[in-house]
Amino acid sequence: MSRFRRTTKTRVAVLVLISLFGTLAACGVGAEGEQFSMPEAQANISSSLAPLSTIEMESLSTNRLAPVYWLAESDDTVRLYREFVNIAGTGDPIAGAVSHMLSSKPIDPAYFNLWRSSPSVGVSVNSENVITLDIDKKAFGATLDAGLAERSIAQLVYTATAAASNSGILTDGLEPSVRILVEGSSDFLAFGQISLDQNFTRDVKLAAPLWIIDPQWGSKRAAGQVTFHGLSADFSGGEYWEIRRHEPNSEKKAAKLGELVATGKLHPGTPGLDTNEFTFSYQLEPGEYVFSAWGVDAAQGLEVARESKVFTLTK
């Protein structure tokens, strides 16, 4: 059960299943007067996890897939995760990615979004890599506490900078930043919490310490040699992976683990890879699988930062 708190105008706290919370949030729709707040910490796990040492800017890509960031609950906090999505019919890659983030659902059902859609998204980029976004105040329609407001702004910043880098717009050697305007003005308190009279940069502490890049949730490919790719921080007790059969699950809202196929240890940062990057291949026959990766907190003997992806291999 999710530890997110939704409150009504009577401020009665309720607990909701993550599937329900995710559905409401991803759609950008909640009942009038609802408020969303950070989960109540159940243990001092999150504070003991080291973040990724760095997050490389997304590489220039010639395909039609755009990087978009979402939120997800993990280890009693909320972190940023990334998906690559197909966005058709947009001339501006930054506007396309941001518009998708504001108005669409994540592919992975564990991810969610608290933004509302904006009728338009204005974008400009100067020679100093300052990306200016101009969005409608309706996008800030959700009522969030300070923690979720901070993460939602970071979600926007990560998505805009990722789209700019992915499309080759940025000037090499300069850290990108994002200026957020609301209907032409920076004189605005985002979600009633964060002043927009500043430029925002990526905050590595808000990114998930581990996430799977490939395969993406729900992807399909031919059976055989399958490549697994992702990012992982350096966990005190090591980093691990497993592949399991995926049991039939009509709701498709969570991975249902079946028979263990293979397991092993991850080795991020091996020669030829970025510091936090891991990749390996494994031979698999046709079927539906769940690939999971996680770290271990040695001090507490706990599995942390688990991420799972369901994928299908065809003949």
mmCIF file of C-alpha atoms in Angstrom:
data_model
loop_
_atom_site.group_PDB
_atom_site.id
_atom_site.type_symbol
_atom_site.label_atom_id
_atom_site.label_comp_id
_atom_site.label_asym_id
_atom_site.label_seq_id
_atom_site.Cartn_x
_atom_site.Cartn_y
_atom_site.Cartn_z
ATOM 1 C CA MET A 1 0.000 0.000 0.000
ATOM 2 C CA SER A 2 1.280 3.420 -0.875
ATOM 3 C CA ARG A 3 2.243 5.778 1.900
ATOM 4 C CA PHE A 4 1.301 8.869 -0.080
ATOM 5 C CA ARG A 5 -1.184 11.038 1.719
ATOM 6 C CA ARG A 6 -4.203 12.504 -0.019
ATOM 7 C CA THR A 7 -6.244 14.911 2.028
ATOM 8 C CA THR A 8 -9.537 16.617 1.362
ATOM 9 C CA LYS A 9 -10.628 20.045 2.549
ATOM 10 C CA THR A 10 -11.500 18.458 5.886
ATOM 11 C CA ARG A 11 -7.820 17.439 6.081
ATOM 12 C CA VAL A 12 -8.628 13.837 6.938
ATOM 13 C CA ALA A 13 -5.593 11.764 5.936
ATOM 14 C CA VAL A 14 -6.241 8.632 3.925
ATOM 15 C CA LEU A 15 -4.012 5.921 2.556
ATOM 16 C CA VAL A 16 -4.529 4.780 -1.016
ATOM 17 C CA LEU A 17 -3.273 1.933 -3.129
ATOM 18 C CA ILE A 18 -0.449 3.011 -5.389
ATOM 19 C CA SER A 19 -2.479 1.921 -8.412
ATOM 20 C CA LEU A 20 -5.279 4.305 -7.468
ATOM 21 C CA PHE A 21 -2.885 7.139 -6.688
ATOM 22 C CA GLY A 22 -0.962 6.532 -9.876
ATOM 23 C CA THR A 23 -4.122 6.514 -11.991
ATOM 24 C CA LEU A 24 -5.368 9.794 -10.552
ATOM 25 C CA ALA A 25 -1.986 11.449 -10.740
ATOM 26 C CA ALA A 26 -1.004 10.253 -14.183
ATOM 27 C CA CYS A 27 -4.294 11.457 -15.599
ATOM 28 C CA GLY A 28 -3.703 14.824 -13.950
ATOM 29 C CA VAL A 29 -7.151 14.644 -12.419
ATOM 30 C CA GLY A 30 -8.144 14.691 -8.773
ATOM 31 C CA ALA A 31 -11.279 15.509 -6.865
ATOM 32 C CA GLU A 32 -11.803 19.167 -5.990
ATOM 33 C CA GLY A 33 -9.879 20.077 -2.843
ATOM 34 C CA GLU A 34 -7.583 17.040 -2.838
ATOM 35 C CA GLN A 35 -4.039 17.571 -1.663
ATOM 36 C CA PHE A 36 -1.030 15.373 -2.350
ATOM 37 C CA SER A 37 1.908 15.086 0.038
ATOM 38 C CA MET A 38 5.107 13.136 0.474
ATOM 39 C CA PRO A 39 4.905 9.670 2.065
ATOM 40 C CA GLU A 40 5.467 9.474 5.790
ATOM 41 C CA ALA A 41 8.872 7.853 6.315
ATOM 42 C CA GLN A 42 8.608 4.395 7.868
ATOM 43 C CA ALA A 43 12.357 3.916 8.348
ATOM 44 C CA ASN A 44 15.543 5.903 7.935
ATOM 45 C CA ILE A 45 16.458 4.254 4.639
ATOM 46 C CA SER A 46 16.343 7.018 2.061
ATOM 47 C CA SER A 47 18.670 9.344 3.935
ATOM 48 C CA SER A 48 21.372 6.642 4.025
ATOM 49 C CA LEU A 49 21.413 6.075 0.244
ATOM 50 C CA ALA A 50 24.109 7.749 -1.803
ATOM 51 C CA PRO A 51 22.747 9.414 -4.955
ATOM 52 C CA LEU A 52 24.147 8.834 -8.412
ATOM 53 C CA SER A 53 27.541 10.533 -8.575
ATOM 54 C CA THR A 54 26.424 12.281 -11.750
ATOM 55 C CA ILE A 55 23.702 12.092 -14.361
ATOM 56 C CA GLU A 56 25.090 12.408 -17.846
ATOM 57 C CA MET A 57 23.096 14.586 -20.213
ATOM 58 C CA GLU A 58 21.122 12.539 -22.708
ATOM 59 C CA SER A 59 23.027 11.725 -25.909
ATOM 60 C CA LEU A 60 22.151 13.125 -29.316
ATOM 61 C CA SER A 61 19.652 10.762 -30.932
ATOM 62 C CA THR A 62 18.320 10.460 -34.467
ATOM 63 C CA ASN A 63 15.308 8.312 -33.563
ATOM 64 C CA ARG A 64 11.846 9.632 -32.755
ATOM 65 C CA LEU A 65 11.977 8.690 -29.075
ATOM 66 C CA ALA A 66 11.998 11.580 -26.602
ATOM 67 C CA PRO A 67 13.220 11.412 -22.978
ATOM 68 C CA VAL A 68 10.508 12.225 -20.429
ATOM 69 C CA TYR A 69 10.851 12.115 -16.641
ATOM 70 C CA TRP A 70 8.224 10.975 -14.140
ATOM 71 C CA LEU A 71 7.904 10.513 -10.387
ATOM 72 C CA ALA A 72 7.713 7.257 -8.456
ATOM 73 C CA GLU A 73 7.616 6.267 -4.808
ATOM 74 C CA SER A 74 10.641 4.284 -3.638
ATOM 75 C CA ASP A 75 11.926 3.533 -0.133
ATOM 76 C CA ASP A 76 9.586 5.994 1.569
ATOM 77 C CA THR A 77 10.418 8.936 -0.643
ATOM 78 C CA VAL A 78 9.691 10.125 -4.197
ATOM 79 C CA ARG A 79 12.299 10.135 -6.954
ATOM 80 C CA LEU A 80 12.695 10.909 -10.644
ATOM 81 C CA TYR A 81 12.725 8.179 -13.302
ATOM 82 C CA ARG A 82 13.017 8.406 -17.092
ATOM 83 C CA GLU A 83 11.237 6.823 -20.041
ATOM 84 C CA PHE A 84 11.746 7.226 -23.776
ATOM 85 C CA VAL A 85 8.462 7.848 -25.573
ATOM 86 C CA ASN A 86 7.337 8.218 -29.167
ATOM 87 C CA ILE A 87 6.031 11.761 -29.691
ATOM 88 C CA ALA A 88 4.694 12.257 -33.186
ATOM 89 C CA GLY A 89 3.904 15.478 -35.011
ATOM 90 C CA THR A 90 5.847 18.028 -32.941
ATOM 91 C CA GLY A 91 8.229 20.500 -34.541
ATOM 92 C CA ASP A 92 9.984 21.567 -31.337
ATOM 93 C CA PRO A 93 11.501 18.627 -29.390
ATOM 94 C CA ILE A 94 11.505 20.472 -26.060
ATOM 95 C CA ALA A 95 7.898 21.647 -26.392
ATOM 96 C CA GLY A 96 6.886 18.158 -27.484
ATOM 97 C CA ALA A 97 8.537 16.426 -24.520
ATOM 98 C CA VAL A 98 7.246 18.977 -21.991
ATOM 99 C CA SER A 99 3.701 18.871 -23.407
ATOM 100 C CA HIS A 100 3.761 15.078 -23.221
ATOM 101 C CA MET A 101 4.978 15.214 -19.618
ATOM 102 C CA LEU A 102 2.263 17.677 -18.613
ATOM 103 C CA SER A 103 -0.635 15.808 -20.169
ATOM 104 C CA SER A 104 0.192 12.120 -20.581
ATOM 105 C CA LYS A 105 0.465 8.946 -18.541
ATOM 106 C CA PRO A 106 3.772 7.159 -17.948
ATOM 107 C CA ILE A 107 4.248 3.779 -19.616
ATOM 108 C CA ASP A 108 5.367 2.146 -16.365
ATOM 109 C CA PRO A 109 2.384 1.864 -13.973
ATOM 110 C CA ALA A 110 4.664 2.462 -10.976
ATOM 111 C CA TYR A 111 5.369 6.006 -12.197
ATOM 112 C CA PHE A 112 3.042 8.980 -11.775
ATOM 113 C CA ASN A 113 2.607 12.625 -12.694
ATOM 114 C CA LEU A 114 1.045 15.499 -10.732
ATOM 115 C CA TRP A 115 1.038 18.132 -13.461
ATOM 116 C CA ARG A 116 -2.046 19.304 -15.347
ATOM 117 C CA SER A 117 -1.991 19.892 -19.089
ATOM 118 C CA SER A 118 -1.136 23.312 -20.539
ATOM 119 C CA PRO A 119 -2.978 24.610 -23.642
ATOM 120 C CA SER A 120 0.392 25.673 -25.057
ATOM 121 C CA VAL A 121 4.093 25.431 -24.242
ATOM 122 C CA GLY A 122 6.410 28.216 -25.375
ATOM 123 C CA VAL A 123 10.134 27.447 -25.663
ATOM 124 C CA SER A 124 13.292 29.410 -26.381
ATOM 125 C CA VAL A 125 16.975 28.534 -25.870
ATOM 126 C CA ASN A 126 19.805 31.076 -25.767
ATOM 127 C CA SER A 127 23.541 30.685 -26.376
ATOM 128 C CA GLU A 128 24.148 30.227 -22.631
ATOM 129 C CA ASN A 129 21.968 27.085 -22.616
ATOM 130 C CA VAL A 130 19.169 28.806 -20.710
ATOM 131 C CA ILE A 131 15.934 27.094 -21.718
ATOM 132 C CA THR A 132 12.920 29.347 -21.185
ATOM 133 C CA LEU A 133 9.561 27.624 -20.854
ATOM 134 C CA ASP A 134 6.263 29.510 -20.884
ATOM 135 C CA ILE A 135 3.302 27.455 -19.693
ATOM 136 C CA ASP A 136 -0.261 28.081 -18.586
ATOM 137 C CA LYS A 137 -1.056 28.466 -14.884
ATOM 138 C CA LYS A 138 -3.552 25.610 -15.262
ATOM 139 C CA ALA A 139 -0.565 23.260 -15.295
ATOM 140 C CA PHE A 140 -0.055 24.040 -11.600
ATOM 141 C CA GLY A 141 -3.604 23.066 -10.632
ATOM 142 C CA ALA A 142 -2.671 20.321 -8.160
ATOM 143 C CA THR A 143 -2.239 21.147 -4.477
ATOM 144 C CA LEU A 144 1.135 19.753 -3.389
ATOM 145 C CA ASP A 145 3.264 19.914 -0.279
ATOM 146 C CA ALA A 146 6.776 21.366 -0.515
ATOM 147 C CA GLY A 147 8.446 18.007 -1.196
ATOM 148 C CA LEU A 148 6.231 17.060 -4.124
ATOM 149 C CA ALA A 149 6.336 20.606 -5.498
ATOM 150 C CA GLU A 150 10.146 20.504 -5.497
ATOM 151 C CA ARG A 151 10.147 17.139 -7.272
ATOM 152 C CA SER A 152 7.571 18.213 -9.837
ATOM 153 C CA ILE A 153 9.644 21.267 -10.753
ATOM 154 C CA ALA A 154 12.696 18.996 -11.000
ATOM 155 C CA GLN A 155 10.680 16.681 -13.267
ATOM 156 C CA LEU A 156 10.033 19.610 -15.614
ATOM 157 C CA VAL A 157 13.693 20.707 -15.510
ATOM 158 C CA TYR A 158 15.014 17.212 -16.219
ATOM 159 C CA THR A 159 12.577 16.693 -19.093
ATOM 160 C CA ALA A 160 13.335 20.035 -20.765
ATOM 161 C CA THR A 161 17.117 19.672 -20.477
ATOM 162 C CA ALA A 162 16.971 16.031 -21.613
ATOM 163 C CA ALA A 163 14.954 16.907 -24.708
ATOM 164 C CA ALA A 164 17.336 19.753 -25.558
ATOM 165 C CA SER A 165 20.406 17.555 -25.185
ATOM 166 C CA ASN A 166 18.817 14.600 -26.977
ATOM 167 C CA SER A 167 18.041 16.791 -30.000
ATOM 168 C CA GLY A 168 21.468 18.466 -30.178
ATOM 169 C CA ILE A 169 20.256 21.971 -29.318
ATOM 170 C CA LEU A 170 22.646 22.738 -26.449
ATOM 171 C CA THR A 171 26.044 24.421 -26.650
ATOM 172 C CA ASP A 172 28.828 22.054 -25.586
ATOM 173 C CA GLY A 173 30.529 22.702 -22.258
ATOM 174 C CA LEU A 174 27.798 24.782 -20.613
ATOM 175 C CA GLU A 175 25.462 23.395 -17.955
ATOM 176 C CA PRO A 176 21.862 23.917 -19.079
ATOM 177 C CA SER A 177 19.355 25.687 -16.862
ATOM 178 C CA VAL A 178 15.625 26.265 -17.095
ATOM 179 C CA ARG A 179 13.696 29.492 -16.616
ATOM 180 C CA ILE A 180 9.983 28.913 -16.020
ATOM 181 C CA LEU A 181 7.425 31.543 -16.985
ATOM 182 C CA VAL A 182 3.731 31.290 -16.259
ATOM 183 C CA GLU A 183 1.764 33.109 -18.927
ATOM 184 C CA GLY A 184 4.791 35.303 -19.621
ATOM 185 C CA SER A 185 5.794 36.107 -16.036
ATOM 186 C CA SER A 186 8.207 34.616 -13.484
ATOM 187 C CA ASP A 187 6.313 36.330 -10.654
ATOM 188 C CA PHE A 188 4.549 33.122 -9.652
ATOM 189 C CA LEU A 189 4.618 30.680 -6.734
ATOM 190 C CA ALA A 190 4.566 27.210 -8.304
ATOM 191 C CA PHE A 191 2.062 24.935 -6.562
ATOM 192 C CA GLY A 192 1.922 27.625 -3.880
ATOM 193 C CA GLN A 193 5.386 26.506 -2.733
ATOM 194 C CA ILE A 194 8.268 27.458 -5.040
ATOM 195 C CA SER A 195 9.175 30.898 -6.379
ATOM 196 C CA LEU A 196 9.969 30.939 -10.092
ATOM 197 C CA ASP A 197 12.197 34.043 -9.979
ATOM 198 C CA GLN A 198 15.305 31.908 -10.530
ATOM 199 C CA ASN A 199 16.866 29.568 -13.074
ATOM 200 C CA PHE A 200 16.681 25.868 -12.218
ATOM 201 C CA THR A 201 19.330 23.212 -12.865
ATOM 202 C CA ARG A 202 19.273 19.439 -12.443
ATOM 203 C CA ASP A 203 19.470 18.307 -8.803
ATOM 204 C CA VAL A 204 21.134 14.888 -8.814
ATOM 205 C CA LYS A 205 19.827 14.121 -5.298
ATOM 206 C CA LEU A 206 16.254 13.940 -6.600
ATOM 207 C CA ALA A 207 16.992 11.342 -9.280
ATOM 208 C CA ALA A 208 16.460 7.677 -8.456
ATOM 209 C CA PRO A 209 19.716 6.013 -7.329
ATOM 210 C CA LEU A 210 18.927 3.114 -9.674
ATOM 211 C CA TRP A 211 16.778 2.833 -12.755
ATOM 212 C CA ILE A 212 16.436 0.535 -15.746
ATOM 213 C CA ILE A 213 16.864 2.117 -19.184
ATOM 214 C CA ASP A 214 16.347 -1.007 -21.265
ATOM 215 C CA PRO A 215 14.106 -2.923 -21.553
ATOM 216 C CA GLN A 216 11.277 -0.471 -20.990
ATOM 217 C CA TRP A 217 8.013 -1.595 -19.414
ATOM 218 C CA GLY A 218 5.839 -3.447 -21.926
ATOM 219 C CA SER A 219 8.464 -3.600 -24.675
ATOM 220 C CA LYS A 220 8.544 -6.479 -27.162
ATOM 221 C CA ARG A 221 11.478 -7.901 -29.081
ATOM 222 C CA ALA A 222 12.758 -11.134 -30.602
ATOM 223 C CA ALA A 223 13.934 -13.903 -28.290
ATOM 224 C CA GLY A 224 17.658 -14.605 -28.079
ATOM 225 C CA GLN A 225 20.437 -12.453 -26.699
ATOM 226 C CA VAL A 226 18.769 -9.669 -24.682
ATOM 227 C CA THR A 227 20.705 -6.611 -23.521
ATOM 228 C CA PHE A 228 19.927 -5.073 -20.125
ATOM 229 C CA HIS A 229 21.002 -1.488 -19.497
ATOM 230 C CA GLY A 230 20.594 0.985 -16.665
ATOM 231 C CA LEU A 231 22.111 3.319 -14.086
ATOM 232 C CA SER A 232 22.999 2.529 -10.491
ATOM 233 C CA ALA A 233 24.627 4.358 -7.610
ATOM 234 C CA ASP A 234 27.312 2.633 -5.550
ATOM 235 C CA PHE A 235 25.415 0.842 -2.763
ATOM 236 C CA SER A 236 27.288 -0.203 0.375
ATOM 237 C CA GLY A 237 26.096 -3.814 0.068
ATOM 238 C CA GLY A 238 26.399 -4.100 -3.721
ATOM 239 C CA GLU A 239 24.029 -4.018 -6.698
ATOM 240 C CA TYR A 240 22.102 -7.042 -7.993
ATOM 241 C CA TRP A 241 19.711 -8.235 -10.707
ATOM 242 C CA GLU A 242 17.321 -11.061 -11.466
ATOM 243 C CA ILE A 243 15.167 -12.255 -14.347
ATOM 244 C CA ARG A 244 11.908 -14.048 -13.574
ATOM 245 C CA ARG A 245 9.006 -15.348 -15.572
ATOM 246 C CA HIS A 246 6.044 -12.971 -15.451
ATOM 247 C CA GLU A 247 2.853 -14.560 -14.219
ATOM 248 C CA PRO A 248 -0.374 -13.634 -16.073
ATOM 249 C CA ASN A 249 -1.838 -10.479 -14.576
ATOM 250 C CA SER A 250 -5.016 -9.152 -16.162
ATOM 251 C CA GLU A 251 -4.768 -5.750 -14.450
ATOM 252 C CA LYS A 252 -1.248 -5.067 -15.821
ATOM 253 C CA LYS A 253 -0.659 -2.589 -13.005
ATOM 254 C CA ALA A 254 2.318 -4.286 -11.373
ATOM 255 C CA ALA A 255 4.896 -6.928 -12.109
ATOM 256 C CA LYS A 256 3.795 -10.371 -10.908
ATOM 257 C CA LEU A 257 6.888 -12.427 -10.200
ATOM 258 C CA GLY A 258 7.083 -16.054 -11.263
ATOM 259 C CA GLU A 259 9.834 -18.658 -11.650
ATOM 260 C CA LEU A 260 13.406 -17.422 -11.212
ATOM 261 C CA VAL A 261 15.346 -17.673 -14.480
ATOM 262 C CA ALA A 262 18.680 -16.060 -13.614
ATOM 263 C CA THR A 263 20.281 -13.752 -11.075
ATOM 264 C CA GLY A 264 23.612 -12.026 -10.606
ATOM 265 C CA LYS A 265 25.593 -8.987 -9.510
ATOM 266 C CA LEU A 266 25.672 -5.699 -11.400
ATOM 267 C CA HIS A 267 28.989 -4.042 -12.238
ATOM 268 C CA PRO A 268 28.388 -0.334 -12.894
ATOM 269 C CA GLY A 269 31.188 1.748 -14.326
ATOM 270 C CA THR A 270 33.187 -0.997 -16.020
ATOM 271 C CA PRO A 271 35.579 0.132 -18.807
ATOM 272 C CA GLY A 272 33.726 1.738 -21.687
ATOM 273 C CA LEU A 273 30.747 2.774 -19.529
ATOM 274 C CA ASP A 274 29.888 5.936 -17.613
ATOM 275 C CA THR A 275 30.539 5.908 -13.854
ATOM 276 C CA ASN A 276 27.044 4.745 -12.856
ATOM 277 C CA GLU A 277 26.146 2.825 -16.010
ATOM 278 C CA PHE A 278 25.656 -0.950 -16.215
ATOM 279 C CA THR A 279 24.953 -3.247 -19.134
ATOM 280 C CA PHE A 280 25.027 -6.991 -19.799
ATOM 281 C CA SER A 281 23.339 -9.544 -22.057
ATOM 282 C CA TYR A 282 21.532 -12.804 -21.375
ATOM 283 C CA GLN A 283 20.109 -15.487 -23.676
ATOM 284 C CA LEU A 284 16.342 -15.944 -23.258
ATOM 285 C CA GLU A 285 13.669 -18.004 -24.991
ATOM 286 C CA PRO A 286 10.250 -16.609 -26.006
ATOM 287 C CA GLY A 287 7.969 -15.603 -23.144
ATOM 288 C CA GLU A 288 7.023 -12.799 -20.768
ATOM 289 C CA TYR A 289 9.627 -11.799 -18.194
ATOM 290 C CA VAL A 290 10.322 -9.418 -15.313
ATOM 291 C CA PHE A 291 13.790 -7.900 -15.042
ATOM 292 C CA SER A 292 14.560 -6.406 -11.615
ATOM 293 C CA ALA A 293 17.591 -4.555 -10.270
ATOM 294 C CA TRP A 294 18.260 -3.293 -6.750
ATOM 295 C CA GLY A 295 20.912 -2.247 -4.264
ATOM 296 C CA VAL A 296 21.642 -3.444 -0.742
ATOM 297 C CA ASP A 297 22.116 -1.157 2.255
ATOM 298 C CA ALA A 298 24.775 -3.068 4.199
ATOM 299 C CA ALA A 299 24.285 -1.114 7.431
ATOM 300 C CA GLN A 300 20.650 -2.168 7.700
ATOM 301 C CA GLY A 301 20.817 -5.369 5.669
ATOM 302 C CA LEU A 302 17.974 -4.160 3.478
ATOM 303 C CA GLU A 303 17.201 -4.367 -0.225
ATOM 304 C CA VAL A 304 16.648 -0.823 -1.528
ATOM 305 C CA ALA A 305 15.852 1.097 -4.729
ATOM 306 C CA ARG A 306 14.318 -1.927 -6.500
ATOM 307 C CA GLU A 307 13.100 -1.263 -10.035
ATOM 308 C CA SER A 308 11.315 -3.835 -12.229
ATOM 309 C CA LYS A 309 10.327 -3.961 -15.900
ATOM 310 C CA VAL A 310 7.977 -6.408 -17.616
ATOM 311 C CA PHE A 311 8.910 -7.272 -21.216
ATOM 312 C CA THR A 312 7.963 -9.851 -23.841
ATOM 313 C CA LEU A 313 10.146 -11.917 -26.158
ATOM 314 C CA THR A 314 8.642 -13.316 -29.343
ATOM 315 C CA LYS A 315 9.691 -16.154 -31.663
#
